[in-house]
Coordinates of C-alpha atoms in Angstrom, one line a residue:
M139 CA -127.1 -68.6 -69.2
S140 CA -123.7 -68.2 -67.6
R141 CA -121.2 -66.0 -69.4
L142 CA -118.5 -67.6 -71.5
V143 CA -116.3 -64.6 -71.0
T144 CA -116.4 -61.5 -68.7
L145 CA -114.4 -58.4 -69.6
T146 CA -113.0 -55.8 -67.2
G147 CA -110.0 -53.5 -66.6
D148 CA -107.2 -53.3 -64.1
G149 CA -108.6 -50.4 -62.1
T150 CA -107.0 -47.6 -64.1
F151 CA -108.4 -45.4 -66.9
R152 CA -106.7 -42.4 -68.5
A153 CA -109.0 -39.4 -68.1
P154 CA -110.3 -38.0 -71.4
T155 CA -108.6 -34.9 -72.5
A156 CA -110.5 -31.6 -72.7
E157 CA -110.7 -32.0 -76.5
E158 CA -111.9 -35.6 -76.2
A159 CA -114.5 -34.7 -73.6
Q160 CA -115.8 -31.9 -75.9
R161 CA -115.9 -34.2 -78.9
L162 CA -117.8 -36.9 -77.0
G163 CA -120.2 -34.4 -75.3
L164 CA -118.8 -35.3 -71.9
P165 CA -118.8 -32.9 -68.8
E166 CA -115.6 -31.0 -68.0
D167 CA -115.1 -32.7 -64.7
P168 CA -112.6 -35.5 -65.5
H169 CA -113.9 -37.9 -62.9
L170 CA -117.4 -37.7 -64.1
A171 CA -116.3 -37.9 -67.8
A172 CA -114.2 -41.0 -67.1
L173 CA -117.0 -42.8 -65.3
M174 CA -119.5 -42.0 -68.0
R175 CA -117.1 -43.4 -70.7
L176 CA -116.5 -46.5 -68.6
R177 CA -120.2 -47.0 -68.2
A178 CA -120.7 -46.7 -71.9
L179 CA -118.0 -49.3 -72.5
L180 CA -118.5 -51.8 -69.7
G181 CA -121.9 -50.8 -68.2
D182 CA -123.8 -53.4 -70.2
D183 CA -123.1 -57.0 -71.3
L184 CA -122.2 -57.2 -74.9
E185 CA -124.4 -60.1 -75.6
E186 CA -125.9 -63.1 -73.8
Q187 CA -122.6 -65.0 -73.6
I188 CA -120.2 -62.1 -73.1
G189 CA -120.4 -60.2 -69.8
T190 CA -118.7 -57.1 -68.5
R191 CA -117.6 -55.9 -65.1
L192 CA -117.7 -52.1 -64.7
Y193 CA -115.1 -50.7 -62.3
L194 CA -114.5 -47.5 -60.4
P195 CA -111.2 -46.2 -61.6
S196 CA -108.6 -45.7 -58.9
A197 CA -106.2 -43.8 -61.1
L198 CA -106.8 -41.3 -63.9
G199 CA -103.3 -39.9 -64.2
L200 CA -104.3 -36.3 -63.7
D201 CA -101.2 -35.5 -61.7
E202 CA -98.5 -37.3 -59.6
T203 CA -101.0 -38.1 -56.9
D204 CA -103.5 -39.7 -59.3
H205 CA -102.0 -43.2 -59.6
L206 CA -102.8 -46.6 -58.0
L207 CA -100.2 -46.3 -55.2
P208 CA -101.4 -43.0 -53.7
A209 CA -105.0 -44.1 -54.3
S210 CA -104.4 -47.2 -52.3
L211 CA -102.5 -45.3 -49.5
A212 CA -105.4 -42.9 -49.3
L213 CA -107.6 -45.9 -48.3
L214 CA -105.5 -46.8 -45.2
A215 CA -107.5 -46.1 -42.1
E216 CA -106.2 -43.6 -39.5
T217 CA -103.0 -43.3 -41.4
T218 CA -101.1 -40.1 -42.5
G219 CA -98.2 -39.5 -44.8
D220 CA -96.9 -37.5 -47.7
L221 CA -95.0 -37.6 -51.0
V222 CA -91.3 -36.8 -50.3
S223 CA -88.2 -36.9 -52.5
Y224 CA -87.7 -40.6 -52.3
G225 CA -91.3 -41.7 -52.5
W226 CA -94.6 -42.0 -50.5
R227 CA -93.9 -42.0 -46.8
L228 CA -96.2 -43.1 -44.0
G229 CA -96.6 -40.6 -41.1
P230 CA -96.3 -38.3 -39.3
G231 CA -99.0 -35.9 -40.3
S232 CA -100.7 -35.6 -43.7
G233 CA -99.0 -33.5 -46.3
R234 CA -100.5 -31.8 -49.2
A235 CA -100.1 -34.6 -51.7
W236 CA -101.6 -37.2 -49.3
L237 CA -104.6 -35.0 -48.7
H238 CA -105.0 -34.4 -52.4
A239 CA -105.0 -38.2 -53.0
R240 CA -107.8 -38.5 -50.5
E241 CA -109.7 -35.6 -52.2
L242 CA -109.4 -37.4 -55.5
R243 CA -111.0 -40.5 -54.1
E244 CA -113.9 -38.5 -52.7
R245 CA -114.3 -36.8 -56.1
M246 CA -114.6 -40.2 -57.7
L247 CA -117.2 -41.3 -55.2
D248 CA -119.2 -38.2 -55.8
A249 CA -119.0 -38.7 -59.6
A250 CA -120.3 -42.2 -59.2
R251 CA -123.5 -40.9 -57.6
I252 CA -124.2 -39.1 -60.9
A253 CA -122.6 -41.2 -63.6
L254 CA -123.9 -44.5 -62.2
L255 CA -127.4 -43.4 -61.3
G256 CA -129.6 -46.4 -61.5
Y257 CA -126.8 -48.8 -62.3
E258 CA -127.4 -52.4 -61.0
G259 CA -124.6 -54.5 -62.4
P260 CA -121.2 -55.5 -61.0
L261 CA -118.9 -52.7 -59.8
M262 CA -115.3 -53.3 -58.9
V263 CA -113.0 -51.3 -56.6
T264 CA -109.2 -51.7 -57.0
A265 CA -106.3 -51.3 -54.6
L266 CA -102.7 -52.5 -54.2
G267 CA -102.4 -55.5 -51.8
P268 CA -100.6 -55.3 -48.5
A269 CA -97.4 -57.0 -49.7
T270 CA -96.9 -54.6 -52.6
L271 CA -97.7 -51.6 -50.3
A272 CA -95.0 -52.8 -47.9
G273 CA -92.5 -52.7 -50.7
A274 CA -93.6 -49.5 -52.3
T275 CA -93.8 -47.2 -49.2
F276 CA -91.4 -45.7 -46.7
L277 CA -91.4 -44.9 -43.0
Q278 CA -90.3 -41.7 -41.3
S279 CA -86.8 -43.1 -41.0
G280 CA -86.5 -43.5 -44.7
E281 CA -86.6 -47.3 -44.5
R282 CA -89.2 -49.1 -46.6
A283 CA -92.2 -50.4 -44.6
L284 CA -91.0 -53.8 -45.7
G285 CA -88.2 -53.5 -43.3
D286 CA -90.4 -53.1 -40.3
P287 CA -92.3 -56.3 -39.3
G288 CA -94.8 -54.3 -37.2
A289 CA -95.7 -52.0 -40.1
V290 CA -96.1 -55.0 -42.4
R291 CA -98.4 -56.7 -39.9
D292 CA -100.5 -53.5 -39.6
L293 CA -101.0 -52.9 -43.3
P294 CA -103.6 -55.6 -44.0
M295 CA -105.9 -54.4 -41.3
L296 CA -105.5 -50.7 -42.1
L297 CA -106.2 -51.5 -45.8
A298 CA -109.2 -53.7 -44.9
E299 CA -110.7 -51.0 -42.7
G300 CA -110.2 -48.4 -45.3
L301 CA -111.6 -50.6 -48.1
V302 CA -114.7 -51.3 -46.0
D303 CA -115.3 -47.6 -45.4
H304 CA -114.8 -47.0 -49.1
L305 CA -117.2 -49.7 -50.1
T306 CA -119.8 -48.5 -47.6
A307 CA -119.6 -45.0 -49.1
L308 CA -119.8 -46.4 -52.6
R309 CA -122.9 -48.5 -51.7
E310 CA -124.6 -45.3 -50.5
R311 CA -123.9 -43.7 -53.8
V312 CA -124.6 -46.7 -56.1
P313 CA -127.0 -48.9 -54.0
G314 CA -127.9 -51.3 -56.8
A315 CA -124.3 -52.3 -57.7
A316 CA -122.9 -55.8 -56.9
Q317 CA -119.6 -54.9 -55.3
R318 CA -116.3 -56.5 -56.2
V319 CA -112.7 -55.9 -55.2
L320 CA -109.5 -56.4 -57.2
L321 CA -106.3 -56.6 -55.1
R322 CA -103.3 -56.0 -57.3
E323 CA -100.2 -57.5 -55.8
D324 CA -98.0 -56.3 -58.6
A325 CA -94.7 -56.6 -56.7
V326 CA -95.4 -59.7 -54.6
A327 CA -93.0 -61.9 -56.6
A328 CA -90.2 -59.4 -56.1
I329 CA -90.9 -59.3 -52.4
H330 CA -91.2 -63.1 -52.1
E331 CA -87.9 -63.6 -53.9
G332 CA -86.0 -60.9 -52.1
R333 CA -85.5 -58.5 -55.1
I334 CA -86.5 -55.3 -53.4
S335 CA -83.5 -53.0 -52.8
T336 CA -82.9 -51.1 -49.6
P337 CA -82.9 -47.3 -49.7
S338 CA -79.1 -47.3 -50.0
G339 CA -79.3 -49.5 -53.1
R340 CA -76.4 -51.6 -51.9
S341 CA -78.4 -54.5 -50.6
R342 CA -81.8 -56.1 -50.8
Y343 CA -84.4 -57.0 -48.2
P344 CA -84.7 -60.6 -47.2
A345 CA -87.1 -62.7 -49.1
V346 CA -90.5 -63.0 -47.4
P347 CA -91.8 -66.6 -47.2
A348 CA -95.1 -67.4 -48.9
P349 CA -96.9 -68.3 -45.7
E350 CA -96.1 -64.9 -44.2
I351 CA -97.5 -63.2 -47.3
G352 CA -100.5 -65.5 -47.1
A353 CA -101.1 -64.4 -43.5
L354 CA -101.4 -60.8 -44.8
W355 CA -104.0 -61.9 -47.3
R356 CA -105.9 -63.9 -44.7
S357 CA -106.3 -60.8 -42.6
L358 CA -107.8 -58.9 -45.5
F359 CA -110.2 -61.7 -46.5
V360 CA -111.5 -62.1 -43.0
A361 CA -112.2 -58.4 -42.7
L362 CA -113.9 -58.2 -46.1
D363 CA -116.0 -61.2 -45.2
D364 CA -117.1 -59.5 -42.0
Y365 CA -118.3 -56.6 -44.2
G366 CA -120.3 -59.0 -46.3
L367 CA -118.0 -59.5 -49.3
D368 CA -117.1 -63.1 -49.5
A369 CA -113.9 -64.5 -51.2
R370 CA -115.7 -65.1 -54.5
S371 CA -116.2 -61.4 -54.9
V372 CA -112.5 -60.6 -54.3
T373 CA -109.9 -61.1 -57.0
L374 CA -106.3 -61.5 -55.8
G375 CA -103.2 -61.2 -58.0
V376 CA -100.9 -64.1 -57.1
G377 CA -98.0 -63.8 -59.4
A378 CA -96.6 -66.9 -61.1
D379 CA -95.3 -68.9 -58.2
L380 CA -96.7 -72.2 -56.9
R381 CA -95.8 -71.3 -53.3
L382 CA -97.8 -68.0 -53.6
L383 CA -100.7 -69.8 -55.2
R384 CA -100.8 -72.3 -52.3
A385 CA -100.5 -69.5 -49.8
A386 CA -103.4 -67.7 -51.4
R387 CA -105.6 -70.8 -51.3
E388 CA -104.7 -71.3 -47.7
A389 CA -105.6 -67.7 -47.0
G390 CA -109.1 -68.3 -48.4
A391 CA -108.7 -66.9 -51.9
R392 CA -111.3 -68.3 -54.3
R393 CA -110.6 -66.0 -57.3
M394 CA -107.1 -65.3 -58.5
A395 CA -105.6 -63.3 -61.3
I396 CA -102.7 -64.6 -63.3
A397 CA -100.8 -63.1 -66.3
P398 CA -100.0 -65.6 -69.1
R399 CA -96.8 -63.6 -69.9
R400 CA -95.4 -64.5 -66.5
L401 CA -96.2 -68.2 -66.4
P402 CA -93.3 -70.6 -67.1
P403 CA -93.8 -73.1 -69.9
L404 CA -95.3 -76.5 -69.2
S405 CA -92.2 -78.1 -70.6
T406 CA -90.1 -77.1 -67.5
P407 CA -90.4 -78.7 -64.1
V408 CA -91.3 -75.4 -62.5
G409 CA -93.9 -74.7 -65.1
R410 CA -95.4 -78.2 -64.9
A411 CA -95.7 -77.9 -61.1
L412 CA -97.3 -74.4 -61.4
W413 CA -99.7 -75.4 -64.1
E414 CA -100.8 -78.5 -62.3
G415 CA -101.3 -76.3 -59.2
I416 CA -103.6 -74.0 -61.2
A417 CA -105.5 -77.0 -62.6
E418 CA -105.9 -78.5 -59.1
A419 CA -107.2 -75.2 -57.7
A420 CA -109.6 -74.8 -60.7
D421 CA -110.9 -78.4 -60.0
D422 CA -111.4 -77.4 -56.4
G423 CA -113.7 -74.5 -57.5
C424 CA -111.2 -71.6 -57.6
A425 CA -111.8 -69.1 -60.5
F426 CA -108.9 -67.7 -62.4
E427 CA -108.9 -64.4 -64.2
I428 CA -106.3 -63.7 -66.9
V429 CA -104.5 -60.4 -67.2
V430 CA -103.7 -59.4 -70.8
D431 CA -102.6 -56.4 -72.9
P432 CA -105.2 -55.9 -75.6
R433 CA -103.5 -53.0 -77.3
P434 CA -101.9 -53.5 -80.7
G435 CA -98.5 -55.1 -80.1
G436 CA -99.6 -56.3 -76.7
R437 CA -99.1 -60.0 -77.5
L438 CA -102.7 -60.7 -76.6
G439 CA -103.2 -63.4 -79.3
P440 CA -100.1 -65.5 -78.5
E441 CA -100.7 -65.3 -74.8
V442 CA -104.3 -66.5 -75.0
E443 CA -103.2 -69.3 -77.5
M444 CA -100.5 -70.4 -75.0
M445 CA -103.0 -70.5 -72.2
L446 CA -105.4 -72.6 -74.2
E447 CA -102.7 -74.9 -75.6
T448 CA -101.4 -75.6 -72.1
W449 CA -104.9 -76.2 -70.9
R450 CA -105.4 -78.8 -73.6
R451 CA -102.1 -80.5 -72.8
L452 CA -103.2 -80.8 -69.2
G453 CA -106.1 -82.9 -70.5
H454 CA -108.8 -80.2 -70.5
A455 CA -111.0 -79.1 -73.4
E456 CA -111.2 -75.4 -74.4
A457 CA -114.8 -75.4 -73.3
D458 CA -113.6 -76.2 -69.7
A459 CA -112.2 -72.6 -69.6
A460 CA -115.7 -71.2 -70.1
G461 CA -116.6 -68.5 -67.6
V462 CA -113.1 -66.9 -67.6
T463 CA -112.7 -63.2 -66.8
V464 CA -110.2 -61.2 -68.8
I465 CA -108.6 -58.2 -67.2
A466 CA -107.2 -55.6 -69.6
H467 CA -103.8 -54.3 -68.5
T468 CA -101.0 -52.3 -70.2
G469 CA -98.3 -54.6 -68.8
V470 CA -96.8 -52.0 -66.4
S471 CA -96.8 -54.6 -63.6
H472 CA -94.5 -57.0 -65.4
G473 CA -91.4 -55.0 -64.6
L474 CA -92.5 -54.9 -61.0
H475 CA -93.0 -58.6 -61.0
T476 CA -89.4 -59.3 -62.1
G477 CA -87.9 -56.6 -59.8
Q478 CA -86.6 -54.5 -62.7
V479 CA -88.9 -51.7 -61.7
D480 CA -89.0 -50.3 -58.2
P481 CA -92.6 -50.5 -56.8
S482 CA -92.2 -47.1 -55.3
A483 CA -91.4 -45.5 -58.7
Q484 CA -93.9 -43.0 -60.2
P485 CA -95.5 -44.6 -63.2
A486 CA -96.0 -42.8 -66.5
V487 CA -99.5 -41.8 -67.6
S488 CA -99.0 -44.2 -70.6
T489 CA -99.2 -47.1 -68.2
L490 CA -102.9 -46.5 -67.6
L491 CA -105.6 -48.1 -69.6
D492 CA -107.4 -45.9 -72.1
E493 CA -110.5 -46.2 -74.2
A494 CA -108.7 -47.6 -77.2
A495 CA -107.4 -50.6 -75.1
L496 CA -110.8 -51.4 -73.7
E497 CA -112.3 -51.2 -77.2
A498 CA -109.7 -53.6 -78.6
M499 CA -110.6 -56.1 -75.9
L500 CA -114.3 -55.7 -76.6
R501 CA -113.8 -56.3 -80.3
I502 CA -112.0 -59.6 -79.9
A503 CA -114.3 -61.0 -77.2
P504 CA -116.8 -62.6 -79.6
T505 CA -113.9 -64.7 -81.0
W506 CA -113.0 -65.9 -77.5
A507 CA -116.6 -66.7 -76.7
E508 CA -117.0 -68.7 -80.0
R509 CA -114.0 -70.9 -79.2
L510 CA -115.1 -71.5 -75.6
A511 CA -118.6 -72.5 -76.7
S512 CA -117.3 -75.2 -79.0

């Protein structure tokens, strides 16, 4: 039987503290401890109709290099850089922080060999997408990569090559896993709408048209398909813009992540057009995954209700949403989406998922499944 609901996380997981590890009987190594806890939470389907998608955490928040941006940069093939006063810089030469970010990635791969021994379910790897990386990183000149068309064009291929190497190494360590990829384009809306400030702070970079962003995504999809990972195994965050949704579809995306909090209401012309675009894509076989904050006060209930109510107003039954995947997320990307938060800024550890957030999602999942089954 196909799953009514599948549960996963956004690629982050706050490492258990030494006290928590001792209480839970976990090893002292934080990478091994985190993976063991994630396997305990998401390593098995809850029941016949509720599935889970285990993921390899890209960020544990152990230090300033242990977040999603440096973890994604550490994937870039044949690329060097470092952490400087104004953010993460690409080239020349690899500094201590850059090397440490790569070391953390290797530690997680080594931990996977032990913590995921014998595992044969889905296993997801997470990285920031090329558009967000362009807005979040700097060049040697101090300019953002976004301001250099050549650097922007190179990012998808560098990321794709690095992802393929990473997935190959992961397959060697966990050979039975069904690999998946989550590409988080947290800042794509800000880049598309020209809300990223220049280093001086006195102006903003020009808006990047959706077709140009779609071309970046297309390069990634082609490279991952050559590796053997088709588009249905890759989830792409597309923001809340009809033009980006269409660009993603034209790029070959078949699975996209959307956040209910960001979607305009159906009562507005923009909202009506976007929702109809989502429904059209779904009818064409595209799968949508919804990004929600399951923590207390995270507005999970109202957001899911809004999604289902809109779905009904578009002429669909709730049961038509069966098979949806829910991605737990703390909401940190919402500020990036609106341009209120600089994508190059260092996130707080509190923005990472923790065990309590995942447990909250697991508790409410049977209610979702019951509604979708009716």
